[in-house]
Amino acid sequence: MIALGCDHGGYELMQEVIKYLEENHYEYKNFGTYSKDSVDYPEYGKKVAHAVADGECDKGILICGTGIGISIAANKVKGVRAALCSDCFSAQATREHNDANILAMGGRVVGTGLALKIVETFLTTPFSNDERHIRRIHLIEE
Ligand code: RB5
């Protein structure tokens, strides 16, 4: 189950992500926002972060205007590793190296085509399970 969250700056791109998830038969839970009306991104970042940290959802996708504010908010929640990505190399590396459990993107930064490739990369790339990466992830949590 994938947790979704966005603010007004990410709303339009999130509608494209939802279409992609539905076409590719991914299950998701949408924590909002549900319109283009102005809202506060920390609320949505934290809702998704808690859903992932509590195990209700396996992964999350967050979108605000830049992806910055919403990823900062999500990363305040223990156990969350939210990675802001604007390219596929980073999306692949953050899964393999950081076992990132939330993907963040900027709706005013990346176009739809690239964003959907980033989503695909993030959702299909497994964690490497390399000892050195496991060690470093544990160091983050200390
Ligand atoms: C909202 O205008 C904007 O500040 C927000 O979407 C995000 O970019 C914050 O980091």
XYZ file of C-alpha atoms and ligand atoms in Angstrom:
152
model
C 0.000 0.000 0.000
C 1.389 3.380 -1.019
C 0.551 6.480 1.041
C 0.010 9.656 -0.986
C 0.138 13.250 0.172
C 0.467 16.654 -1.446
C -0.294 20.338 -0.971
C -1.818 22.706 -3.537
C 1.598 23.044 -5.243
C 1.693 19.296 -5.846
C -1.998 18.669 -6.472
C -1.929 18.579 -10.285
C 1.106 16.301 -10.517
C -0.415 14.025 -7.862
C -3.457 13.487 -10.108
C -1.074 12.182 -12.796
C 0.690 9.954 -10.246
C -2.688 8.542 -9.155
C -3.566 7.753 -12.801
C -0.193 5.998 -13.178
C -0.719 3.951 -10.003
C -4.209 2.909 -11.080
C -3.075 1.933 -14.588
C -0.304 -0.165 -13.069
C -2.514 -1.785 -10.414
C -0.765 -0.332 -7.354
C -2.872 -0.002 -4.205
C -2.740 3.432 -2.616
C -4.261 5.464 0.186
C -4.691 9.158 -0.541
C -4.206 11.396 2.514
C -4.979 14.561 0.492
C -5.060 17.391 -0.200
C -8.035 16.947 -2.485
C -8.181 20.297 -4.321
C -6.010 23.201 -5.473
C -7.025 25.327 -2.449
C -4.063 26.561 -0.430
C -3.109 24.284 2.472
C -0.120 23.744 4.799
C 2.290 21.121 3.471
C 3.569 19.877 6.904
C 0.128 18.429 7.684
C 0.209 16.171 4.610
C 3.889 15.328 4.933
C 3.360 14.154 8.492
C 0.172 12.176 7.748
C 1.997 10.155 5.102
C 5.118 9.844 7.260
C 3.108 8.388 10.157
C 1.285 5.964 7.836
C 4.670 4.652 6.649
C 6.399 4.697 10.044
C 3.463 2.881 11.690
C 3.484 0.179 8.980
C 0.019 1.036 7.642
C 1.667 1.702 4.260
C 4.906 0.263 2.805
C 5.981 3.373 0.939
C 4.848 6.950 0.404
C 4.852 9.603 -2.283
C 4.761 13.282 -1.319
C 4.516 16.284 -3.629
C 4.571 20.006 -2.836
C 5.697 22.892 -5.021
C 9.391 22.143 -4.613
C 9.221 18.853 -2.691
C 11.463 20.481 -0.098
C 9.060 21.545 2.646
C 7.009 18.367 2.556
C 10.144 16.149 2.698
C 11.590 18.154 5.603
C 8.304 17.653 7.496
C 8.180 13.917 6.729
C 11.770 13.382 7.821
C 10.917 14.620 11.338
C 9.069 11.345 11.918
C 11.275 8.546 13.281
C 11.824 5.709 10.854
C 11.048 7.811 7.805
C 13.631 8.252 5.065
C 12.049 10.671 2.610
C 14.134 11.369 -0.497
C 13.570 14.408 -2.684
C 14.248 13.317 -6.282
C 14.219 15.198 -9.559
C 15.965 12.489 -11.603
C 15.880 8.715 -12.048
C 19.498 8.174 -10.969
C 18.727 9.604 -7.524
C 15.479 7.624 -7.266
C 17.360 4.381 -7.994
C 20.291 5.224 -5.699
C 18.113 6.248 -2.781
C 16.287 2.910 -2.900
C 19.490 0.887 -3.270
C 21.614 2.824 -0.748
C 19.220 4.539 1.686
C 16.227 2.173 1.532
C 14.195 5.382 1.210
C 10.585 4.712 2.143
C 9.094 7.981 0.875
C 9.640 9.656 -2.489
C 9.235 13.437 -2.541
C 8.982 15.509 -5.715
C 8.360 19.110 -6.665
C 5.226 19.662 -8.706
C 6.684 22.965 -9.916
C 10.066 21.371 -10.641
C 9.609 18.178 -12.647
C 7.354 17.602 -15.655
C 4.822 14.798 -15.694
C 6.811 12.458 -17.956
C 9.938 12.610 -15.821
C 7.963 12.442 -12.580
C 6.251 9.210 -13.621
C 9.610 7.648 -14.581
C 10.938 8.673 -11.152
C 7.896 7.043 -9.513
C 8.390 3.861 -11.549
C 12.082 3.726 -10.643
C 11.397 4.347 -6.960
C 8.672 1.699 -6.724
C 10.514 -1.032 -8.632
C 14.078 -0.681 -7.307
C 14.854 -2.935 -4.318
C 17.158 -2.067 -1.414
C 20.634 -3.500 -2.027
C 20.801 -5.082 1.462
C 24.562 -4.409 1.426
C 26.097 -4.493 4.890
C 27.615 -1.021 4.526
C 24.261 0.509 3.576
C 22.480 -1.240 6.451
C 25.146 0.103 8.830
C 24.743 3.656 7.537
C 20.953 3.540 7.804
C 21.292 2.425 11.438
C 23.641 5.361 12.032
C 20.914 7.734 10.796
C 18.545 6.425 13.466
C 20.998 6.844 16.384
C 3.518 26.516 -1.400
O 3.403 27.745 -2.036
C 4.970 26.080 -1.370
O 5.664 26.834 -0.444
C 5.072 24.600 -1.058
O 4.349 23.876 -2.000
C 6.450 23.992 -1.058
O 7.160 24.317 -2.228
C 7.231 24.198 0.155
O 8.382 23.729 0.297
